């Protein structure tokens, strides 16, 4: 035993350190220390935890002492990159506002996609006995559930994991694709091109399905010759423009606002006017792009704020998913000047 054995508290010892020394999970350490009623923990595991606590001289900090048995007034949000992505940062805003409404504080950990940081963040959330954890990604995709999320009530936001049993709150990509296409149809267009991304994702398939559904519902034949593939950035839209012009389309639905920005560039090079010669609609409502193009870009918004808010409501049991399928949140059209009636 070193000098720490003389009664001085060893600083910076965490539940994670105790768990590692005892060979158990952080959740088990929390249950033992807080003597959580009903926790099924064997006597050997309890003994190892108590021995590790004594050996490491772990003491709950002042924050931990205020926690109620097994839970707190904190909700955790673990994200890969959304804290550094302006338009997706609205997930945090929505979750934070909803948490405050119900007397909770949001603890946010931005991992930058680093799995070790992610693991440490989840362990920290568990150590602080959060009411639950929202796990979010900056773009809508399927994920593998990180280890540790099963030790707390958890909700997936802007992502999903089939078969995991975890509730998921995601954008309704199909509805968004229909909404974008309907804006063009309602403006009188019948020959509508779609510039889709080459990157596999729920957005790639969902927005295309929505485009096709809207055309079919309007009695417009679906022409696959009007569907073009492009990389999902400005250069991709620019390169696709000659195909759009050659197709004779009077309107184009772009997979995202960055692609639409490239289409703007390409149309101008061909002395074509927006929306008089070709109407353009994007997707995402990235305000730094859509609201500042000339003319301003009509688009469809991803409901990031709503995803965060409904994620918290689901975690607290105020919204109850009916089954294992994700809860899909509508993507509203944002009308600006790049679409006008013929």
CSV table of C-alpha atoms in Angstrom, one decimal:
chain,number,residue,atom,x,y,z
A,1,UNK,CA,0.0,0.0,0.0
A,2,UNK,CA,1.4,3.4,-0.9
A,3,UNK,CA,1.0,6.7,0.9
A,4,UNK,CA,-2.6,6.8,-0.1
A,5,UNK,CA,-3.2,4.3,2.6
A,6,UNK,CA,-2.7,6.9,5.3
A,7,UNK,CA,-6.2,8.2,4.8
A,8,UNK,CA,-5.8,10.9,2.2
A,9,UNK,CA,-8.3,10.6,-0.7
A,10,UNK,CA,-6.7,9.7,-4.0
A,11,UNK,CA,-7.9,12.3,-6.6
A,12,UNK,CA,-9.4,11.6,-10.0
A,13,UNK,CA,-10.3,7.9,-9.3
A,14,UNK,CA,-13.5,7.2,-11.2
A,15,UNK,CA,-16.1,4.4,-11.3
A,16,UNK,CA,-14.4,3.3,-14.5
A,17,UNK,CA,-11.2,2.7,-12.6
A,18,UNK,CA,-13.0,0.8,-9.9
A,19,UNK,CA,-14.8,-1.3,-12.5
A,20,UNK,CA,-11.5,-2.2,-14.2
A,21,UNK,CA,-9.9,-3.1,-11.0
A,22,UNK,CA,-12.9,-5.3,-9.9
A,23,UNK,CA,-13.4,-6.8,-13.3
A,24,UNK,CA,-17.0,-5.7,-13.6
A,25,UNK,CA,-19.0,-3.1,-15.5
A,26,UNK,CA,-19.4,0.5,-14.6
A,27,UNK,CA,-23.1,-0.2,-14.1
A,28,UNK,CA,-22.3,-2.9,-11.5
A,29,UNK,CA,-20.0,-0.6,-9.6
A,30,UNK,CA,-22.8,2.1,-9.6
A,31,UNK,CA,-25.4,-0.5,-8.3
A,32,UNK,CA,-23.1,-1.7,-5.5
A,33,UNK,CA,-22.0,1.8,-4.3
A,34,UNK,CA,-25.6,3.1,-4.3
A,35,UNK,CA,-27.0,-0.2,-3.0
A,36,UNK,CA,-29.6,-0.2,-5.7
A,37,UNK,CA,-32.7,-2.2,-4.7
A,38,UNK,CA,-33.4,-5.2,-6.9
A,39,UNK,CA,-29.9,-5.2,-8.6
A,40,UNK,CA,-28.9,-8.8,-9.3
A,41,UNK,CA,-25.2,-8.8,-8.3
A,42,UNK,CA,-23.4,-11.9,-7.0
A,43,UNK,CA,-21.7,-11.8,-3.6
A,44,UNK,CA,-18.3,-12.3,-5.3
A,45,UNK,CA,-18.8,-9.3,-7.6
A,46,UNK,CA,-19.9,-7.2,-4.6
A,47,UNK,CA,-16.8,-8.2,-2.6
A,48,UNK,CA,-14.5,-7.3,-5.5
A,49,UNK,CA,-16.1,-3.9,-5.9
A,50,UNK,CA,-15.8,-3.1,-2.2
A,51,UNK,CA,-12.2,-4.3,-2.2
A,52,UNK,CA,-11.4,-2.1,-5.3
A,53,UNK,CA,-13.2,0.9,-3.7
A,54,UNK,CA,-11.0,0.5,-0.5
A,55,UNK,CA,-7.8,-0.2,-2.4
A,56,UNK,CA,-8.2,2.8,-4.8
A,57,UNK,CA,-9.8,4.9,-2.1
A,58,UNK,CA,-12.6,5.9,-4.4
A,59,UNK,CA,-15.0,8.5,-3.1
A,60,UNK,CA,-18.1,9.7,-4.9
A,61,UNK,CA,-17.6,13.4,-5.7
A,62,UNK,CA,-20.0,16.1,-4.6
A,63,UNK,CA,-22.1,15.7,-7.7
A,64,UNK,CA,-22.5,12.0,-7.3
A,65,UNK,CA,-23.5,12.5,-3.7
A,66,UNK,CA,-26.6,14.5,-4.8
A,67,UNK,CA,-27.8,11.7,-7.1
A,68,UNK,CA,-30.9,9.8,-6.2
A,69,UNK,CA,-30.7,6.0,-6.1
A,70,UNK,CA,-29.8,4.8,-9.6
A,71,UNK,CA,-30.7,8.0,-11.5
A,72,UNK,CA,-30.2,11.7,-11.7
A,73,UNK,CA,-31.6,14.8,-13.4
A,74,UNK,CA,-29.2,14.4,-16.3
A,75,UNK,CA,-29.8,13.1,-19.8
A,76,UNK,CA,-26.7,12.2,-21.8
A,77,UNK,CA,-26.3,12.9,-25.5
A,78,UNK,CA,-23.4,11.1,-27.2
A,79,UNK,CA,-22.8,12.3,-30.8
A,80,UNK,CA,-20.2,11.6,-33.5
A,81,UNK,CA,-19.9,15.1,-35.2
A,82,UNK,CA,-23.1,17.0,-34.8
A,83,UNK,CA,-21.7,19.5,-32.3
A,84,UNK,CA,-19.4,20.7,-35.0
A,85,UNK,CA,-21.9,20.6,-37.8
A,86,UNK,CA,-24.0,23.8,-37.8
A,87,UNK,CA,-27.3,22.5,-39.3
A,88,UNK,CA,-27.2,19.2,-37.5
A,89,UNK,CA,-26.3,20.9,-34.2
A,90,UNK,CA,-30.0,21.7,-34.0
A,91,UNK,CA,-30.4,18.1,-32.6
A,92,UNK,CA,-28.6,19.3,-29.5
A,93,UNK,CA,-30.7,22.4,-29.4
A,94,UNK,CA,-34.0,20.4,-29.6
A,95,UNK,CA,-32.9,17.9,-27.0
A,96,UNK,CA,-31.7,20.6,-24.6
A,97,UNK,CA,-34.9,22.6,-24.8
A,98,UNK,CA,-37.0,19.5,-24.3
A,99,UNK,CA,-34.8,18.3,-21.4
A,100,UNK,CA,-35.2,21.6,-19.6
A,101,UNK,CA,-39.0,21.5,-20.0
A,102,UNK,CA,-39.0,18.3,-17.9
A,103,UNK,CA,-36.4,19.4,-15.3
A,104,UNK,CA,-33.3,17.7,-16.8
A,105,UNK,CA,-29.9,18.9,-17.8
A,106,UNK,CA,-28.3,17.7,-21.0
A,107,UNK,CA,-24.8,16.3,-20.8
A,108,UNK,CA,-23.2,16.4,-24.3
A,109,UNK,CA,-20.2,14.4,-25.5
A,110,UNK,CA,-18.9,15.0,-29.0
A,111,UNK,CA,-16.7,12.1,-30.0
A,112,UNK,CA,-15.6,13.0,-33.6
A,113,UNK,CA,-16.1,9.3,-34.5
A,114,UNK,CA,-13.4,8.1,-32.1
A,115,UNK,CA,-14.5,4.8,-30.7
A,116,UNK,CA,-12.4,5.1,-27.6
A,117,UNK,CA,-13.7,8.5,-26.8
A,118,UNK,CA,-17.2,7.2,-27.5
A,119,UNK,CA,-16.6,4.3,-25.0
A,120,UNK,CA,-15.3,6.7,-22.4
A,121,UNK,CA,-18.2,9.1,-22.9
A,122,UNK,CA,-20.8,6.4,-22.4
A,123,UNK,CA,-18.9,5.3,-19.3
A,124,UNK,CA,-19.0,8.8,-18.0
A,125,UNK,CA,-22.7,9.1,-18.6
A,126,UNK,CA,-23.3,5.9,-16.7
A,127,UNK,CA,-21.0,7.1,-13.8
A,128,UNK,CA,-23.2,10.2,-13.5
A,129,UNK,CA,-26.2,7.9,-13.4
A,130,UNK,CA,-28.0,9.7,-16.2
A,131,UNK,CA,-31.7,9.2,-16.7
A,132,UNK,CA,-30.8,7.8,-20.1
A,133,UNK,CA,-28.7,8.3,-23.2
A,134,UNK,CA,-29.4,9.7,-26.7
A,135,UNK,CA,-27.0,8.4,-29.2
A,136,UNK,CA,-26.9,10.5,-32.4
A,137,UNK,CA,-25.0,10.6,-35.7
A,138,UNK,CA,-24.6,13.7,-37.9
A,139,UNK,CA,-26.2,12.0,-40.9
A,140,UNK,CA,-29.0,9.5,-41.1
A,141,UNK,CA,-27.6,6.0,-41.3
A,142,UNK,CA,-27.6,2.4,-39.9
A,143,UNK,CA,-25.3,1.8,-37.0
A,144,UNK,CA,-23.9,-0.9,-34.8
A,145,UNK,CA,-25.0,-0.1,-31.2
A,146,UNK,CA,-21.9,0.8,-29.1
A,147,UNK,CA,-21.1,-1.3,-26.0
A,148,UNK,CA,-22.5,0.3,-22.9
A,149,UNK,CA,-25.8,1.6,-24.3
A,150,UNK,CA,-27.5,-1.5,-23.0
A,151,UNK,CA,-26.7,-0.4,-19.5
A,152,UNK,CA,-29.1,2.6,-19.6
A,153,UNK,CA,-32.3,3.5,-21.2
A,154,UNK,CA,-31.2,4.6,-24.7
A,155,UNK,CA,-32.7,6.2,-27.8
A,156,UNK,CA,-31.1,6.4,-31.2
A,157,UNK,CA,-31.4,9.8,-32.9
A,158,UNK,CA,-30.8,10.3,-36.7
A,159,UNK,CA,-29.7,6.7,-36.9
A,160,UNK,CA,-31.1,3.2,-36.4
A,161,UNK,CA,-30.0,-0.4,-35.6
A,162,UNK,CA,-32.4,-3.1,-36.8
A,163,UNK,CA,-32.9,-5.9,-34.3
A,164,UNK,CA,-31.4,-3.9,-31.4
A,165,UNK,CA,-34.7,-3.2,-29.7
A,166,UNK,CA,-33.7,0.4,-29.2
A,167,UNK,CA,-36.2,3.1,-30.3
A,168,UNK,CA,-35.0,5.2,-33.2
A,169,UNK,CA,-36.0,8.7,-34.3
A,170,UNK,CA,-35.2,9.4,-37.9
A,171,UNK,CA,-36.1,11.8,-40.8
A,172,UNK,CA,-38.8,10.5,-43.1
A,173,UNK,CA,-36.7,10.5,-46.3
A,174,UNK,CA,-39.5,9.1,-48.5
A,175,UNK,CA,-42.0,11.8,-47.4
A,176,UNK,CA,-39.2,14.4,-48.0
A,177,UNK,CA,-38.6,13.2,-51.5
A,178,UNK,CA,-42.4,13.4,-52.2
A,179,UNK,CA,-42.5,16.9,-50.7
A,180,UNK,CA,-39.7,18.2,-52.9
A,181,UNK,CA,-41.2,16.6,-56.1
A,182,UNK,CA,-44.7,17.8,-55.3
A,183,UNK,CA,-43.3,21.4,-55.1
A,184,UNK,CA,-42.2,21.1,-58.7
A,185,UNK,CA,-45.4,19.3,-59.8
A,186,UNK,CA,-47.6,21.9,-58.2
A,187,UNK,CA,-45.7,24.6,-60.0
A,188,UNK,CA,-46.7,23.0,-63.3
A,189,UNK,CA,-43.7,20.9,-64.2
A,190,UNK,CA,-44.1,17.5,-65.8
A,191,UNK,CA,-40.6,16.7,-67.0
A,192,UNK,CA,-38.7,16.6,-63.7
A,193,UNK,CA,-35.1,15.4,-63.3
A,194,UNK,CA,-33.6,14.0,-60.1
A,195,UNK,CA,-29.9,14.2,-59.3
A,196,UNK,CA,-29.3,11.5,-56.7
A,197,UNK,CA,-26.1,10.7,-54.8
A,198,UNK,CA,-23.7,7.9,-55.5
A,199,UNK,CA,-23.3,7.3,-51.7
A,200,UNK,CA,-25.4,4.4,-50.3
A,201,UNK,CA,-27.7,5.7,-47.5
A,202,UNK,CA,-31.3,5.8,-46.4
A,203,UNK,CA,-31.4,9.3,-48.0
A,204,UNK,CA,-30.3,7.9,-51.4
A,205,UNK,CA,-33.0,5.3,-51.5
A,206,UNK,CA,-35.7,7.1,-49.6
A,207,UNK,CA,-35.6,10.4,-51.6
A,208,UNK,CA,-35.6,8.5,-54.9
A,209,UNK,CA,-38.7,6.4,-53.7
A,210,UNK,CA,-40.4,9.7,-52.7
A,211,UNK,CA,-39.7,11.2,-56.1
A,212,UNK,CA,-41.1,8.2,-57.9
A,213,UNK,CA,-44.2,8.1,-55.6
A,214,UNK,CA,-45.0,11.8,-56.2
A,215,UNK,CA,-44.7,11.4,-60.0
A,216,UNK,CA,-46.9,8.3,-60.0
A,217,UNK,CA,-49.5,10.0,-57.8
A,218,UNK,CA,-49.7,12.9,-60.2
A,219,UNK,CA,-50.1,10.6,-63.2
A,220,UNK,CA,-46.7,11.4,-64.6
A,221,UNK,CA,-44.8,8.5,-66.0
A,222,UNK,CA,-41.5,7.6,-64.2
A,223,UNK,CA,-38.7,8.0,-66.6
A,224,UNK,CA,-35.4,6.5,-65.3
A,225,UNK,CA,-33.6,8.5,-68.0
A,226,UNK,CA,-34.3,11.5,-65.9
A,227,UNK,CA,-32.5,10.1,-62.8
A,228,UNK,CA,-28.8,11.0,-62.7
A,229,UNK,CA,-26.1,10.0,-60.3
A,230,UNK,CA,-23.6,12.5,-58.8
A,231,UNK,CA,-21.2,12.7,-55.9
A,232,UNK,CA,-23.0,14.5,-53.1
A,233,UNK,CA,-21.2,17.9,-53.3
A,234,UNK,CA,-21.1,21.0,-55.4
A,235,UNK,CA,-18.8,19.5,-58.0
A,236,UNK,CA,-21.2,16.6,-58.4
A,237,UNK,CA,-24.1,18.9,-59.3
A,238,UNK,CA,-22.0,20.9,-61.6
A,239,UNK,CA,-20.9,17.8,-63.6
A,240,UNK,CA,-24.4,16.6,-63.8
A,241,UNK,CA,-25.8,19.8,-65.4
A,242,UNK,CA,-25.1,18.9,-69.1
A,243,UNK,CA,-27.1,15.7,-68.6
A,244,UNK,CA,-30.0,17.7,-67.0
A,245,UNK,CA,-30.0,20.2,-69.9
A,246,UNK,CA,-29.8,17.4,-72.5
A,247,UNK,CA,-32.8,15.6,-71.0
A,248,UNK,CA,-35.1,18.5,-71.7
A,249,UNK,CA,-36.1,18.7,-68.0
A,250,UNK,CA,-37.8,21.9,-67.0
A,251,UNK,CA,-37.2,21.3,-63.3
A,252,UNK,CA,-34.6,19.4,-61.2
A,253,UNK,CA,-34.8,17.9,-57.7
A,254,UNK,CA,-31.3,17.8,-56.2
A,255,UNK,CA,-30.3,15.2,-53.5
A,256,UNK,CA,-29.0,18.0,-51.3
A,257,UNK,CA,-28.3,21.8,-51.3
A,258,UNK,CA,-24.6,21.4,-52.1
A,259,UNK,CA,-25.5,19.5,-55.3
A,260,UNK,CA,-28.1,22.2,-56.1
A,261,UNK,CA,-25.4,24.8,-55.7
A,262,UNK,CA,-23.3,23.0,-58.4
A,263,UNK,CA,-26.4,22.9,-60.7
A,264,UNK,CA,-26.7,26.7,-60.3
A,265,UNK,CA,-23.1,27.0,-61.5
A,266,UNK,CA,-23.7,24.7,-64.4
A,267,UNK,CA,-26.9,26.3,-65.6
A,268,UNK,CA,-25.4,29.8,-65.5
A,269,UNK,CA,-22.5,28.6,-67.6
A,270,UNK,CA,-25.1,27.6,-70.2
A,271,UNK,CA,-26.9,31.0,-69.9
A,272,UNK,CA,-29.9,29.3,-68.4
A,273,UNK,CA,-32.0,31.2,-65.9
A,274,UNK,CA,-33.4,29.9,-62.6
A,275,UNK,CA,-36.4,29.4,-62.3
A,276,UNK,CA,-37.5,30.7,-65.7
A,277,UNK,CA,-35.6,28.1,-67.8
A,278,UNK,CA,-35.1,25.4,-65.1
A,279,UNK,CA,-36.6,25.3,-61.6
A,280,UNK,CA,-34.4,23.9,-58.9
A,281,UNK,CA,-35.1,22.4,-55.5
A,282,UNK,CA,-32.6,21.0,-53.0
A,283,UNK,CA,-32.8,19.1,-49.7
A,284,UNK,CA,-31.4,19.7,-46.2
A,285,UNK,CA,-32.1,23.4,-45.8
A,286,UNK,CA,-28.5,24.3,-45.1
A,287,UNK,CA,-29.2,28.0,-44.4
A,288,UNK,CA,-25.6,29.1,-45.2
A,289,UNK,CA,-26.3,27.8,-48.7
A,290,UNK,CA,-30.0,27.8,-49.5
A,291,UNK,CA,-30.9,31.3,-48.1
A,292,UNK,CA,-27.9,32.9,-49.8
A,293,UNK,CA,-27.9,31.6,-53.3
A,294,UNK,CA,-29.3,33.9,-56.0
A,295,UNK,CA,-32.1,33.2,-56.5
A,296,UNK,CA,-32.7,31.8,-53.0
A,297,UNK,CA,-33.0,28.0,-53.1
A,298,UNK,CA,-36.3,26.2,-52.4
A,299,UNK,CA,-35.5,23.1,-50.5
A,300,UNK,CA,-36.7,20.5,-48.0
A,301,UNK,CA,-35.6,20.8,-44.3
A,302,UNK,CA,-34.3,18.0,-42.3
A,303,UNK,CA,-36.1,18.1,-38.9
A,304,UNK,CA,-33.0,18.1,-36.7
A,305,UNK,CA,-34.5,20.2,-33.9
A,306,UNK,CA,-37.6,17.9,-33.8
A,307,UNK,CA,-35.4,14.8,-33.8
A,308,UNK,CA,-33.6,15.9,-30.6
A,309,UNK,CA,-36.8,17.0,-28.9
A,310,UNK,CA,-38.7,13.8,-29.7
A,311,UNK,CA,-35.7,11.7,-28.8
A,312,UNK,CA,-35.9,13.2,-25.2
A,313,UNK,CA,-39.7,12.7,-25.1
A,314,UNK,CA,-39.2,9.1,-26.2
A,315,UNK,CA,-36.5,8.5,-23.6
A,316,UNK,CA,-38.8,9.9,-20.8
A,317,UNK,CA,-41.7,7.7,-21.9
A,318,UNK,CA,-43.8,10.6,-23.1
A,319,UNK,CA,-43.8,9.3,-26.7
A,320,UNK,CA,-44.0,5.6,-27.0
A,321,UNK,CA,-43.0,3.8,-30.3
A,322,UNK,CA,-45.5,1.2,-31.3
A,323,UNK,CA,-43.0,-1.3,-32.4
A,324,UNK,CA,-39.3,-1.8,-33.4
A,325,UNK,CA,-39.6,0.3,-36.5
A,326,UNK,CA,-38.1,3.8,-36.4
A,327,UNK,CA,-40.3,6.8,-35.7
A,328,UNK,CA,-40.1,8.9,-38.9
A,329,UNK,CA,-40.4,12.7,-38.6
A,330,UNK,CA,-41.7,14.7,-41.5
A,331,UNK,CA,-39.3,16.9,-43.6
A,332,UNK,CA,-41.1,20.2,-44.5
A,333,UNK,CA,-40.6,22.0,-47.8
A,334,UNK,CA,-39.1,25.5,-47.5
A,335,UNK,CA,-40.3,27.7,-50.4
A,336,UNK,CA,-38.0,30.3,-51.8
A,337,UNK,CA,-37.4,31.8,-55.2
A,338,UNK,CA,-35.8,28.9,-57.3
A,339,UNK,CA,-39.3,27.5,-58.0
A,340,UNK,CA,-42.2,29.4,-59.5
A,341,UNK,CA,-45.4,28.5,-61.3
A,342,UNK,CA,-45.2,28.1,-65.0
